[in-house]
Short mmCIF file of C-alpha atoms and ligand atoms in Angstrom, two decimals:
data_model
loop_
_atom_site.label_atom_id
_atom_site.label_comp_id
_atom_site.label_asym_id
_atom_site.label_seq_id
_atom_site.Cartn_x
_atom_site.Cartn_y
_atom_site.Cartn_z
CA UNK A 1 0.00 0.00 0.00
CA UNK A 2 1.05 3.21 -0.95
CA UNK A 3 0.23 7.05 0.17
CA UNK A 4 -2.97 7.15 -2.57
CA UNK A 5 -4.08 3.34 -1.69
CA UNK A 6 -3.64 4.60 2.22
CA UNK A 7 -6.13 7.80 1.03
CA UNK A 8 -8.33 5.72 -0.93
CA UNK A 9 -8.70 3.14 1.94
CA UNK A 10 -10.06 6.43 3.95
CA UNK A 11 -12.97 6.66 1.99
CA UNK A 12 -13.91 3.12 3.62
CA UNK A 13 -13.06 2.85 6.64
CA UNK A 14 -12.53 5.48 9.16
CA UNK A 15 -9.15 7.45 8.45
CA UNK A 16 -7.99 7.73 11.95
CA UNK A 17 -7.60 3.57 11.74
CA UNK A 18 -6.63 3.33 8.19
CA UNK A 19 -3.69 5.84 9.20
CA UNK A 20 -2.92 3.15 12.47
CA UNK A 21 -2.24 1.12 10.12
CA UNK A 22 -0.16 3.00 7.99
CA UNK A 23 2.00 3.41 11.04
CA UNK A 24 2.13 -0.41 11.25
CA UNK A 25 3.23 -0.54 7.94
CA UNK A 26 5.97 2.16 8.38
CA UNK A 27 7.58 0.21 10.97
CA UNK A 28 8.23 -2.78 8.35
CA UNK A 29 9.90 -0.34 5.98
CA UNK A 30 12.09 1.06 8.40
CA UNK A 31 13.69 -2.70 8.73
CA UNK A 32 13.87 -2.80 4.82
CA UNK A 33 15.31 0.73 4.81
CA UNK A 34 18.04 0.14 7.05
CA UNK A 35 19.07 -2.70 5.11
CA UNK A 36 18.92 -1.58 1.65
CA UNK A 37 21.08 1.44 2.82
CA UNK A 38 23.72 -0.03 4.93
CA UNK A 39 23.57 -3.73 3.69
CA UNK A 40 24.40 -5.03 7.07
CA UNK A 41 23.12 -8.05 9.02
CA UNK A 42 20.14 -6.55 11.06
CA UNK A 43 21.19 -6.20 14.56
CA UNK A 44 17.60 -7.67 16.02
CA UNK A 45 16.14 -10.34 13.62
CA UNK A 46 13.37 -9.54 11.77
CA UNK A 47 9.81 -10.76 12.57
CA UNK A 48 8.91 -13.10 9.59
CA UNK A 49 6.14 -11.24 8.52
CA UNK A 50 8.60 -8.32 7.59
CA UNK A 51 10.77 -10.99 5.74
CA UNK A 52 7.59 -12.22 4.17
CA UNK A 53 7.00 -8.64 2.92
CA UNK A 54 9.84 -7.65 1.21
CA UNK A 55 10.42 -11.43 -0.22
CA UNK A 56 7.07 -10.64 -1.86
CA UNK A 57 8.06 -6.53 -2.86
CA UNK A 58 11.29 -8.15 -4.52
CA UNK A 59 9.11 -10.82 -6.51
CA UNK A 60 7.09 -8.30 -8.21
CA UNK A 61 9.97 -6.33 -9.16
CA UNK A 62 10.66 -9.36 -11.76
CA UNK A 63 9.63 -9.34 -14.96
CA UNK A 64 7.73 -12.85 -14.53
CA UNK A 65 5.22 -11.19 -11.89
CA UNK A 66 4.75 -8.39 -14.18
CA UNK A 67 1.04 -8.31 -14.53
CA UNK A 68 1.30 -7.53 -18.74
CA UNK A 69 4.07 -9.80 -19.48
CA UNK A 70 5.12 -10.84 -23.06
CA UNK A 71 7.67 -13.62 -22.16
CA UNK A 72 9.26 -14.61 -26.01
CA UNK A 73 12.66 -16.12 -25.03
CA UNK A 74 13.39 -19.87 -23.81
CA UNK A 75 13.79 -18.43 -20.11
CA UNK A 76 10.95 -16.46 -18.85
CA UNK A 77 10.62 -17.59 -15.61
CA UNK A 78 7.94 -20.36 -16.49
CA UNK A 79 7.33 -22.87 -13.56
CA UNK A 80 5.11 -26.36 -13.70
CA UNK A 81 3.80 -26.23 -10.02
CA UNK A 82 2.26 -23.53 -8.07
CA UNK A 83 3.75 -25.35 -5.07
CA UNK A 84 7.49 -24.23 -6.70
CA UNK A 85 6.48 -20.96 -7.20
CA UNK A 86 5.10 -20.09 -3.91
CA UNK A 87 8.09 -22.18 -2.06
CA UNK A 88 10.32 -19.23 -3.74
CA UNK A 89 8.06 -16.36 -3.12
CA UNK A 90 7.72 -16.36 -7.14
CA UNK A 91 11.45 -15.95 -7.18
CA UNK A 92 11.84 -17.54 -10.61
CA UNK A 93 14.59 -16.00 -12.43
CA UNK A 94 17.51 -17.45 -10.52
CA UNK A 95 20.52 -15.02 -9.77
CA UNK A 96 23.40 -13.78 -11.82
CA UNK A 97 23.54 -13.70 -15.80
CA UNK A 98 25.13 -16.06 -18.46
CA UNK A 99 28.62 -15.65 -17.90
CA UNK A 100 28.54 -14.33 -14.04
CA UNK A 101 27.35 -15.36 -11.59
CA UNK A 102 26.97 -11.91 -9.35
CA UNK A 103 25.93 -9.86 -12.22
CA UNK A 104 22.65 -8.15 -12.68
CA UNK A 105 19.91 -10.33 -14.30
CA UNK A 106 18.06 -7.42 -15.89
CA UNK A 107 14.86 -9.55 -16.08
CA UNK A 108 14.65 -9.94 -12.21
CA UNK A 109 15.75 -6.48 -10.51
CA UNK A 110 13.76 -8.20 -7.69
CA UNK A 111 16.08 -11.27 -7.54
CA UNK A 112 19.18 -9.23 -8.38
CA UNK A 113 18.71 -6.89 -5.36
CA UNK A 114 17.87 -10.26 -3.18
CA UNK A 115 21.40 -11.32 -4.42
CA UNK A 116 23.41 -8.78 -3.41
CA UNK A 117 22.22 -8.18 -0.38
CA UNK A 118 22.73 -11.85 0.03
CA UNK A 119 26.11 -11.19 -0.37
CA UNK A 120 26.37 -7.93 1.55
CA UNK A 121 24.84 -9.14 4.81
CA UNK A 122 27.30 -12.40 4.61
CA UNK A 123 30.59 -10.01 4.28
CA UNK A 124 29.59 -8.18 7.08
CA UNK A 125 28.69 -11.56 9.02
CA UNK A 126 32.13 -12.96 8.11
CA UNK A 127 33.76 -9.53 9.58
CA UNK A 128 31.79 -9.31 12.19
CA UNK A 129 33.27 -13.35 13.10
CA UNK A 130 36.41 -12.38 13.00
CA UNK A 131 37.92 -11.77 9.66
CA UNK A 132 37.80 -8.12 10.25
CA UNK A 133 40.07 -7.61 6.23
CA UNK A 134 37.94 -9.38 4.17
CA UNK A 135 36.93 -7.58 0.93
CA UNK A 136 34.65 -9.43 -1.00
CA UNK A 137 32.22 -12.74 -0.98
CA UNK A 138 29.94 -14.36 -2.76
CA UNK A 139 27.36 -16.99 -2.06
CA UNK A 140 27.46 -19.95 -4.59
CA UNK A 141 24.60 -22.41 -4.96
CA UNK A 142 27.50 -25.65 -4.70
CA UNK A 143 28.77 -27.23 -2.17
CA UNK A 144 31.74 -26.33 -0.33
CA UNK A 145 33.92 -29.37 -2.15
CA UNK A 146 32.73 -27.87 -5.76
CA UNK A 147 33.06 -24.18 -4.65
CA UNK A 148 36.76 -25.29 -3.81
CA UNK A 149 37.50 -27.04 -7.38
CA UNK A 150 35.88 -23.67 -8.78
CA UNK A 151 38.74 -21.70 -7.40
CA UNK A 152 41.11 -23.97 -8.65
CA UNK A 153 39.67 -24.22 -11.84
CA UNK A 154 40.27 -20.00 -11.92
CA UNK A 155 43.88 -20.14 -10.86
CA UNK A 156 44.70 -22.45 -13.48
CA UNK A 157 44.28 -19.64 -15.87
CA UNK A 158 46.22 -17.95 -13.70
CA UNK A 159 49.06 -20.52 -13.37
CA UNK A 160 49.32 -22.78 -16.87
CA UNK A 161 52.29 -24.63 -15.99
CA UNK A 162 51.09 -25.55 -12.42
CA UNK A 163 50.01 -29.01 -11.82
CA UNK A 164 50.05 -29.79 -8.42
CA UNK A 165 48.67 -28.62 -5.09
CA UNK A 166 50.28 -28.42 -1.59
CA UNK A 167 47.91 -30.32 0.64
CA UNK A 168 48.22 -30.90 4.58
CA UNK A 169 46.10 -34.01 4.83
CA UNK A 170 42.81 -33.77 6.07
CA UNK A 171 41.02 -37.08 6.28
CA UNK A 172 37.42 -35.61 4.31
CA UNK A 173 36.63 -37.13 1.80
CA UNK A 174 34.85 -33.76 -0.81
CA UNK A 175 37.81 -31.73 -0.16
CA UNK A 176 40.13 -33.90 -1.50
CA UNK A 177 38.10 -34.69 -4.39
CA UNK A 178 37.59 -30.80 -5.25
CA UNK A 179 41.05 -30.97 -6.47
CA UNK A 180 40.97 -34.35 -8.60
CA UNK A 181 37.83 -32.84 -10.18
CA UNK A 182 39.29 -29.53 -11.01
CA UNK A 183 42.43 -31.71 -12.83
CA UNK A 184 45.28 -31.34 -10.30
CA UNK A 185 47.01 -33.86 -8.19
CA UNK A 186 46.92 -33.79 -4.90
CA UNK A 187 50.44 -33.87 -2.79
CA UNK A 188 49.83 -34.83 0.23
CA UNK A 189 51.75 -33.48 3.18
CA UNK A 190 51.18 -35.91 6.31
CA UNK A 191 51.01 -34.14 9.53
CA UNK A 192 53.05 -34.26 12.60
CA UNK A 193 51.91 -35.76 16.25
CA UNK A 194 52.93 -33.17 18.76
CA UNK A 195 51.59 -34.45 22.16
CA UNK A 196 48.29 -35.74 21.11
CA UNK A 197 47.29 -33.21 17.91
CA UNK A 198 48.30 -33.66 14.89
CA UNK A 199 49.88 -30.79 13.37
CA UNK A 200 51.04 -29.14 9.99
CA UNK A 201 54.48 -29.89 9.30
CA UNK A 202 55.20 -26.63 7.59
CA UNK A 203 58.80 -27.88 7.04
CA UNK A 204 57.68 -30.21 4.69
CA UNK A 205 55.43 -27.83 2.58
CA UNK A 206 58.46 -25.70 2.28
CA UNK A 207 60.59 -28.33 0.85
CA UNK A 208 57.73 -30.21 -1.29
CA UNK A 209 57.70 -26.52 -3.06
CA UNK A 210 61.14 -26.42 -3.28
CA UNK A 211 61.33 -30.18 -4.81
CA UNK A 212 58.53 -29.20 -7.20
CA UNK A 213 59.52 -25.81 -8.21
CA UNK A 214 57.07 -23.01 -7.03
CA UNK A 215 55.95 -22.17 -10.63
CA UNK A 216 54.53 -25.87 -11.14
CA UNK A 217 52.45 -25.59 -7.85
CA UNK A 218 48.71 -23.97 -8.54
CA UNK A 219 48.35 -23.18 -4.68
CA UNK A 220 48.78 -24.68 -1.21
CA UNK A 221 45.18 -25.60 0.34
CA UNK A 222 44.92 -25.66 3.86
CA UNK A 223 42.17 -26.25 6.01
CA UNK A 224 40.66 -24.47 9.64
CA UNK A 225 37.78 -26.29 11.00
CA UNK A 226 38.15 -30.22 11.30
CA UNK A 227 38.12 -32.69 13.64
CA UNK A 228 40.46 -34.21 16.50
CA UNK A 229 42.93 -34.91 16.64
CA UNK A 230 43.80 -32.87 13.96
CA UNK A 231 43.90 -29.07 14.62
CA UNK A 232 43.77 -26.56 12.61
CA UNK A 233 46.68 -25.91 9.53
CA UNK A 234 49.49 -23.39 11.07
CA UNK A 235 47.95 -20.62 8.92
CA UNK A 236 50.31 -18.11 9.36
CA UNK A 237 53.47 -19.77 8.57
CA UNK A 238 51.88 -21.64 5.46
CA UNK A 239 50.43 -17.70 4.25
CA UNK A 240 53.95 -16.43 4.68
CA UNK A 241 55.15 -19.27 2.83
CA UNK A 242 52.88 -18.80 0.23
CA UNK A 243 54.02 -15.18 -0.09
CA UNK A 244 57.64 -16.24 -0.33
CA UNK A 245 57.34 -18.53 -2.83
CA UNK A 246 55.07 -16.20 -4.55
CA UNK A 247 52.13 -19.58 -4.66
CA UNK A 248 48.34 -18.60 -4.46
CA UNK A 249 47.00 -20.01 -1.05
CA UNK A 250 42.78 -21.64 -0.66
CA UNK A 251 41.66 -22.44 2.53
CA UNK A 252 39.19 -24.66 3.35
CA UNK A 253 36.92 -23.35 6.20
CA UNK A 254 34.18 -25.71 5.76
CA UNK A 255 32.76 -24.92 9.63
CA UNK A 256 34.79 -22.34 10.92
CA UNK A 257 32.86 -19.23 10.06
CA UNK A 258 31.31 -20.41 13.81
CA UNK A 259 34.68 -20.71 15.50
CA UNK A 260 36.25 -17.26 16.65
CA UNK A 261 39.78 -19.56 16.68
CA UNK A 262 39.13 -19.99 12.66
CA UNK A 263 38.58 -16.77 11.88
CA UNK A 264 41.22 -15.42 13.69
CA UNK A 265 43.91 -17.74 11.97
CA UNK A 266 42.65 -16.68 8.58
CA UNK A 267 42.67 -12.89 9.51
CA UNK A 268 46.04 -13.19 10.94
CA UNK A 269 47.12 -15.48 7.81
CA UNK A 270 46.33 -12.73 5.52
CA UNK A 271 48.01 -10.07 7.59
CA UNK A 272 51.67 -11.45 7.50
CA UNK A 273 51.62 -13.44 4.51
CA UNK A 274 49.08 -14.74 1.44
CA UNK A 275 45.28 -15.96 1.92
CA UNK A 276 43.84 -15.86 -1.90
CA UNK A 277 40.64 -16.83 -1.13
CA UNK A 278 38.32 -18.89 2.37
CA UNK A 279 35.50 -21.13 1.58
CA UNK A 280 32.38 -21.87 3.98
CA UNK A 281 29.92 -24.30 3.80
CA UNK A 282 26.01 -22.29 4.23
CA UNK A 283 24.42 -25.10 6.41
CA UNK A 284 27.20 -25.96 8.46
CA UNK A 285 27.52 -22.19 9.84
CA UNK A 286 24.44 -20.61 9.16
CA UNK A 287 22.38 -23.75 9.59
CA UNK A 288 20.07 -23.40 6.10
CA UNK A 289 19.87 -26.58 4.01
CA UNK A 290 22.71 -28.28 2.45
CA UNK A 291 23.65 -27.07 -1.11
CA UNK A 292 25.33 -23.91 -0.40
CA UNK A 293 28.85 -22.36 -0.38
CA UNK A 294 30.40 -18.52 0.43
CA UNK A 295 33.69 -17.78 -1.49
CA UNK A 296 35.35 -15.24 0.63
CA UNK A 297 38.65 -13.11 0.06
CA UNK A 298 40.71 -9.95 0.27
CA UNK A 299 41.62 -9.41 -3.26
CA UNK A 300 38.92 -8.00 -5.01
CA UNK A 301 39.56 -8.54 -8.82
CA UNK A 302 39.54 -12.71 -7.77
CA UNK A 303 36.86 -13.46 -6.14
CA UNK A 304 35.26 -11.42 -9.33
CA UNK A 305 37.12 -13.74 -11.69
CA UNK A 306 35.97 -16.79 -9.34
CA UNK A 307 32.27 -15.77 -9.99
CA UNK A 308 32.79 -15.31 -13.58
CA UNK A 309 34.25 -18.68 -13.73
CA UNK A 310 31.50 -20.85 -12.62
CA UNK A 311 29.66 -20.82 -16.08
CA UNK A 312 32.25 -23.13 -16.39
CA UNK A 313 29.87 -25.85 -14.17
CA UNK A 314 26.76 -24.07 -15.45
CA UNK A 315 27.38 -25.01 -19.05
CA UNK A 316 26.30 -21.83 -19.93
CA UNK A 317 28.85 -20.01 -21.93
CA UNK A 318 26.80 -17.63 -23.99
CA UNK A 319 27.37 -14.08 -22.73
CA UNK A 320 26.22 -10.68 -23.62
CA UNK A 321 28.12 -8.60 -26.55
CA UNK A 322 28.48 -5.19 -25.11
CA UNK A 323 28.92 -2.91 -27.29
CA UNK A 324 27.01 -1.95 -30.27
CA UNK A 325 25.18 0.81 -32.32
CA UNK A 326 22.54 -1.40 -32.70
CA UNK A 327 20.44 -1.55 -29.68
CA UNK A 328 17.27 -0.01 -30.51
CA UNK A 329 15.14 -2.09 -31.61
CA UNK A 330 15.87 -4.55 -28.75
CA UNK A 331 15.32 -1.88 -26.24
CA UNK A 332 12.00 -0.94 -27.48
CA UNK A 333 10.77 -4.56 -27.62
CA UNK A 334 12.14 -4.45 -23.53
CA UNK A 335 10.90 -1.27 -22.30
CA UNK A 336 7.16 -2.53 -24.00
CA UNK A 337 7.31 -5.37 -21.51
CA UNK A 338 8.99 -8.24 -23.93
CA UNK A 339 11.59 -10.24 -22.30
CA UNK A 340 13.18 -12.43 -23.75
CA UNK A 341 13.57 -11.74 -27.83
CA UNK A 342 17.20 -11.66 -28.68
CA UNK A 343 18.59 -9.63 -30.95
CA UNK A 344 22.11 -10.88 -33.25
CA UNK A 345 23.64 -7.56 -34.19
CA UNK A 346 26.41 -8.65 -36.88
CA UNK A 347 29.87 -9.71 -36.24
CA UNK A 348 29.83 -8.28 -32.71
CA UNK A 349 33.47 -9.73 -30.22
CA UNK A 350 32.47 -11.54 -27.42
CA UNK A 351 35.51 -13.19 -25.36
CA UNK A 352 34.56 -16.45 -23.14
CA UNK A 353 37.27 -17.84 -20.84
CA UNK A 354 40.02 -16.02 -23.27
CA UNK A 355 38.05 -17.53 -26.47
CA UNK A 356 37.66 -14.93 -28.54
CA UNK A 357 34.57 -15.08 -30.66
CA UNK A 358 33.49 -13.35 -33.90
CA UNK A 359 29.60 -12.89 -34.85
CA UNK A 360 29.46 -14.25 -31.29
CA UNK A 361 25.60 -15.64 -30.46
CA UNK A 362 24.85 -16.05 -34.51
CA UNK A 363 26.81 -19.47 -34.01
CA UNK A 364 29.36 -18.33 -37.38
CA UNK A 365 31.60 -15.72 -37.84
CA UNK A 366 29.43 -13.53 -40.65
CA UNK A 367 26.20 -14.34 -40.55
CA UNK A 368 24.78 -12.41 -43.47
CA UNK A 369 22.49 -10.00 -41.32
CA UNK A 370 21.25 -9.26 -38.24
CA UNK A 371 18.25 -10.67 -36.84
CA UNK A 372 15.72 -11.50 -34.02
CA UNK A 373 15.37 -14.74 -32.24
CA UNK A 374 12.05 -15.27 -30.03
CA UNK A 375 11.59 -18.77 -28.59
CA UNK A 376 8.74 -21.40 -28.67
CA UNK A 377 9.18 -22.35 -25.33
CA UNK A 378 6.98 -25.21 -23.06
CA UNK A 379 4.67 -23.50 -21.51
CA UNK A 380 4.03 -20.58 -23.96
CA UNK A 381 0.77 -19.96 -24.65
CA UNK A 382 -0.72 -18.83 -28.48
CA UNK A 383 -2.03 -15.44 -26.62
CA UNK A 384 1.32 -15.09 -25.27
CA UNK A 385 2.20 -15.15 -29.20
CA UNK A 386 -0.54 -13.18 -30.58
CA UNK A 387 0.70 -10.35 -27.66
CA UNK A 388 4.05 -10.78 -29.01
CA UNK A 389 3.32 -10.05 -32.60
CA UNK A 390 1.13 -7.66 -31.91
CA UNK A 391 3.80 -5.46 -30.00
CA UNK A 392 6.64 -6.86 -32.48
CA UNK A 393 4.80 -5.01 -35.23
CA UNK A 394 4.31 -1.74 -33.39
CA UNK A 395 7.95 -1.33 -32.63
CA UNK A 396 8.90 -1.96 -36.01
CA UNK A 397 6.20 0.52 -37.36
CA UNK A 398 7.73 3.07 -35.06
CA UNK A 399 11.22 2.18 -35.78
CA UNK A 400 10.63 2.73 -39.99
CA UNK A 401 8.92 6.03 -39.41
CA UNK A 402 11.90 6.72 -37.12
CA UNK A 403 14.02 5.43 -39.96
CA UNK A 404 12.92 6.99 -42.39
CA UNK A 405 12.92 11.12 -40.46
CA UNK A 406 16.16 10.59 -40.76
CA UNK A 407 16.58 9.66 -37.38
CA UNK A 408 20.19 7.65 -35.85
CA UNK A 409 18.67 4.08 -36.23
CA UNK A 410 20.23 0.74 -36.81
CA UNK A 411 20.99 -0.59 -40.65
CA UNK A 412 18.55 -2.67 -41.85
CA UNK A 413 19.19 -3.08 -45.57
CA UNK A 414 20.87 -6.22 -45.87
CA UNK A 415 18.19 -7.94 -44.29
CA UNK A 416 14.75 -9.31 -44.82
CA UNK A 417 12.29 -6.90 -43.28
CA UNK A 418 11.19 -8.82 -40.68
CA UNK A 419 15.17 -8.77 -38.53
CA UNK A 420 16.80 -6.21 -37.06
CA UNK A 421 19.65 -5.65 -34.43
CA UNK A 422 19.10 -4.57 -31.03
CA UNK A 423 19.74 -5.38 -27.19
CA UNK A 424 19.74 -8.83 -25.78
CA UNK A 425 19.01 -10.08 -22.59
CA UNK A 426 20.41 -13.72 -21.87
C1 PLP B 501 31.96 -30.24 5.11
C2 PLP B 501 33.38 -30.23 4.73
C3 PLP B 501 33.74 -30.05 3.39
C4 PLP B 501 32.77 -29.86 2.26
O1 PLP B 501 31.75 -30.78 2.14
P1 PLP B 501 30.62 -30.53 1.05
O2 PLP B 501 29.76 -31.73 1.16
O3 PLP B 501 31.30 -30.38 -0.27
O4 PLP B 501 29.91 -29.27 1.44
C5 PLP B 501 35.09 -30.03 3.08
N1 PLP B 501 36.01 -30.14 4.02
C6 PLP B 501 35.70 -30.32 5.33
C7 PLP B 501 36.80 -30.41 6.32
C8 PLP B 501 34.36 -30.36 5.72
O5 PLP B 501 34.05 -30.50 7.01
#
C-alpha cells in the first residue's frame, strides 16, 4: 500500500484507523530501509512477517510477476507447479547472468537486489566473526567441495604450468576430491603428532615446493575447521610461505565461520603473509539446508574472476556482446514489456574464458544480417504469441517512421524486413 491506496482506503473505513495502520506498515519499511542502505546483518532479527514482505516486494519487481508480461525467449521464468512458485516467493529468475554469476539479471531487478544483499549481509557476518580484512564474498549455490574445485579451476588460468597442489592431509573425503575434479594432483603433506594433535608440518610444505619448483604448484590448500585430533593448519606460517614462494593459497573453512579460533587464523594469515581466497559451507555455519557455499577473500579482482568462472559448471557459456550501435530495436521490444527476444547484431566480439569469438551468439563468424530470435518455449501460450506479434509489429512501425525522419537508427538493408539488431538479454 502506498500514500494514494492509504487515502483511498479512507474513503472506507474510518481514516484515523486506516492511518494506524499506515503506522504499522511504516515500521516494516524502516527494517527494509536500514538494510537496503547499509547492507548489514540486522542487529535484532526480523519478525517473519517483515521478511515475508519484502520477499514478496522483490518478486514483483521481476519481470515474470509483471502483470502484462510478453515472455518470447526460452527463459521467462515459467514454472510447472504452483507449489514451486510459492516455495520461492515467485522468485523464478535465478541469480546472476550467463557468464557471471553476481551480475545483474536485468529480467529480475527483484532477484538481483535479493542477491546482493545476500552477499552484503554475509561479508559483514564474516567480519563481524572475526575476519575483520575481508573484501569481498559471494554466495554460490555448490557445495563447499565444488566451490573449492571452482577456485582452482580459476587459478589455473592464472598458473598454466602448475600441476600440483600443496595439501596438509585432512582425512574428508569432498575436499580432496575438489582438487581431482578440477584436474590437479593432490600432494599430500602428512602431519606431525605433537603431544596428542596432529599438526602441519610446515617444514615439509616448504621443501615439497622447493622439490617441485614453485611455478609448477597452482596453490597450497589448507584447512581451519576439522576434527580431533587434527587441529587446525598453522595458517600463518603456510600464508607467509605462500608469499615467499610467490604460490596462491585456498583455505578450506568448511565450519569455521562459527569458531572465533578460525577466523582469527585466517585474519592473521592474511596479515603477514598470502590468503587468496576462504571457503564456507552455508548449512554448516548458518544452519540453512545443504547445497550452499560462500567464497570469501581480500583481493577484489579474484573473487570477481571466481564468480565469472562458474559458467564453467553451469554449461552456460553464452554471454552478452556489449557494445554496439545497434540496440534499438531490442530496447524498445524491452521497455514494451517483452523479455526475452534476442537480438544478433552482426559480427559483434564476445571473449569467453580467453576464447575470442566473432559474430558471437549467430553461431558463425558472418552471418549475413542481423536478426531476431524469439523462442517457442513449453509452456508458452498462443495469446502469449498473438501479444508478441502484436507489439513486435508496433515497434517496427515506429522504428521505420523513425528510420525513415532521418533519425540515428540501426541498418537494416541487408536484411529481410522482418530482422533487425538490437539489445539482448540472456
Ligand atoms: C563439510 C566439509 C567439506 C565440504 O563438504 P561438502 O559436502 O562439499 O559441502 C570439506 N572439508 C571439510 C573439512 C568439511 O568439514
Amino acid at each position: 500500500m502506498n500514500v494514494e491506496n492509504f487515502g483511498a482506503s479512507e474513503r472506507l473505513v474510518n481514516a484515523a484507523y486506516v492511518r494506524q495502520g499506515a503506522q504499522g506498515r511504516r515500521a516494516h519499511e524502516l527494517c527494509l530501509r536500514v538494510l537496503l542502505e547499509q547492507g548489514k546483518c540486522p542487529e535484532n532479527g526480523w519478525d517473519e512477517s517483515t521478511i515475508e514482505l519484502f520477499l514478496h516486494e522483490l518478486a514483483i519487481m521481476d519481470s515474470n510477476n509483471f502483470l502484462s508480461n510478453c515472455g518470447v525467449g526460452e527463459r521467462e521464468g515459467r514454472v510447472a507447479s504452483g507449489l514451486v512458485a510459492r516455495r520461492h516467493y515467485r522468485l523464478i529468475h535465478g541469480i546472476g547472468r550467463s557468464g557471471d554469476i553476481s551480475a545483474v539479471q536485468p529480467k529480475a531487478a527483484g532477484s538481483s537486489l535479493l542477491n546482493k544483499l545476500t552477499n552484503s549481509i554475509v561479508l559483514d557476518i564474516i567480519k563481524l566473526a572475526g575476519v575483520r580484512t575481508v573484501t569481498n564474498c559471494f554466495v554460490v549455490p555448490m557445495a563447499t567441495g565444488m566451490s573449492l574445485t571452482l577456485c582452482f579451476l580459476t587459478l589455473r588460468h592464472k598458473r598454466p604450468k602448475a600441476k600440483y597442489i600443496i595439501w596438509p592431509r585432512i582425512d574428508q573425503k569432498s575436499c580432496f576430491k575438489s582438487m581431482i575434479t578440477a584436474g590437479f594432483e593432490p600432494v599430500v603433506i602428512e602431519n606431525v603428532l605433537e603431544g596428542d594433535e596432529l599438526r602441519t608440518d610446515v617444514k615439509a610444505v616448504e621443501a615439497k615446493i622447493q622439490d617441485l619448483g614453485a611455478e609448477n604448484v597452482l596453490c597450497v590448500h589448507s584447512t581451519t575447521s576439522c576434527f580431533a585430533p587434527r587441529v587446525p593448519d598453522r595458517l600463518e606460517e603456510l600464508a607467509v610461505i605462500c608469499s615467499n614462494y610467490d604460490i596462491p593459497h585456498i583455505v578450506n573453512n568448511a565450519y569455521g565461520v562459527q569458531s572465533s579460533r578460525c577466523m582469527h587464523l585466517i585474519q592473521q594469515g592474511a596479515r603477514v603473509g598470502r590468503i587468496d581466497a576462504f571457503i564456507q559451507s552455508l548449512d554448516k555455519n548458518f544452519m540453512v539446508p545443504v547445497g550452499g557455499a560462500v567464497i570469501a577473500g581480500f583481493n577484489d579482482s579474484f573473487i570477481q574472476d571466481i564468480s565469472k568462472m562458474y559458467p564453467a559448471m553451469s554449461l552456460e557459456n553464452l554471454d552478452k556482446h556489449s557494445d554496439m550501435a545497434v540496440t534499438q530495436l531490442g530496447s524498445m521490444l524491452f521497455t514494451r514489456q517483452v523479455s526475452g527476444a534476442r537480438v544478433v547484431p552482426l559480427g559483434s566480439l564476445q571473449i569467453v574464458n580467453n576464447y575470442t569469438f566473432k559474430g558471437f551468439m549467430s553461431h558463425t563468424n558472418n552471418y549475413p544480417c542481423a536478426y531476431l530470435n524469439a523462442a517457442s518455449a513449453v509452456g508458452m501460450k498462443k495469446q502469449d504469441v498473438d501479444l508478441f506479434l502484436k507489439r513486435l509489429d508496433k515497434c517496427m512501425k515506429t522504428f521505420r517512421k523513425e528510420k525513415s525522419n532521418g533519425k540515428d537508427v540501426p541498418e537494416m538493408d541487408n536484411c529481410t524486413k522482418h530482422t533487425s539488431a538490437g539489445e539482448t538479454e540472456d
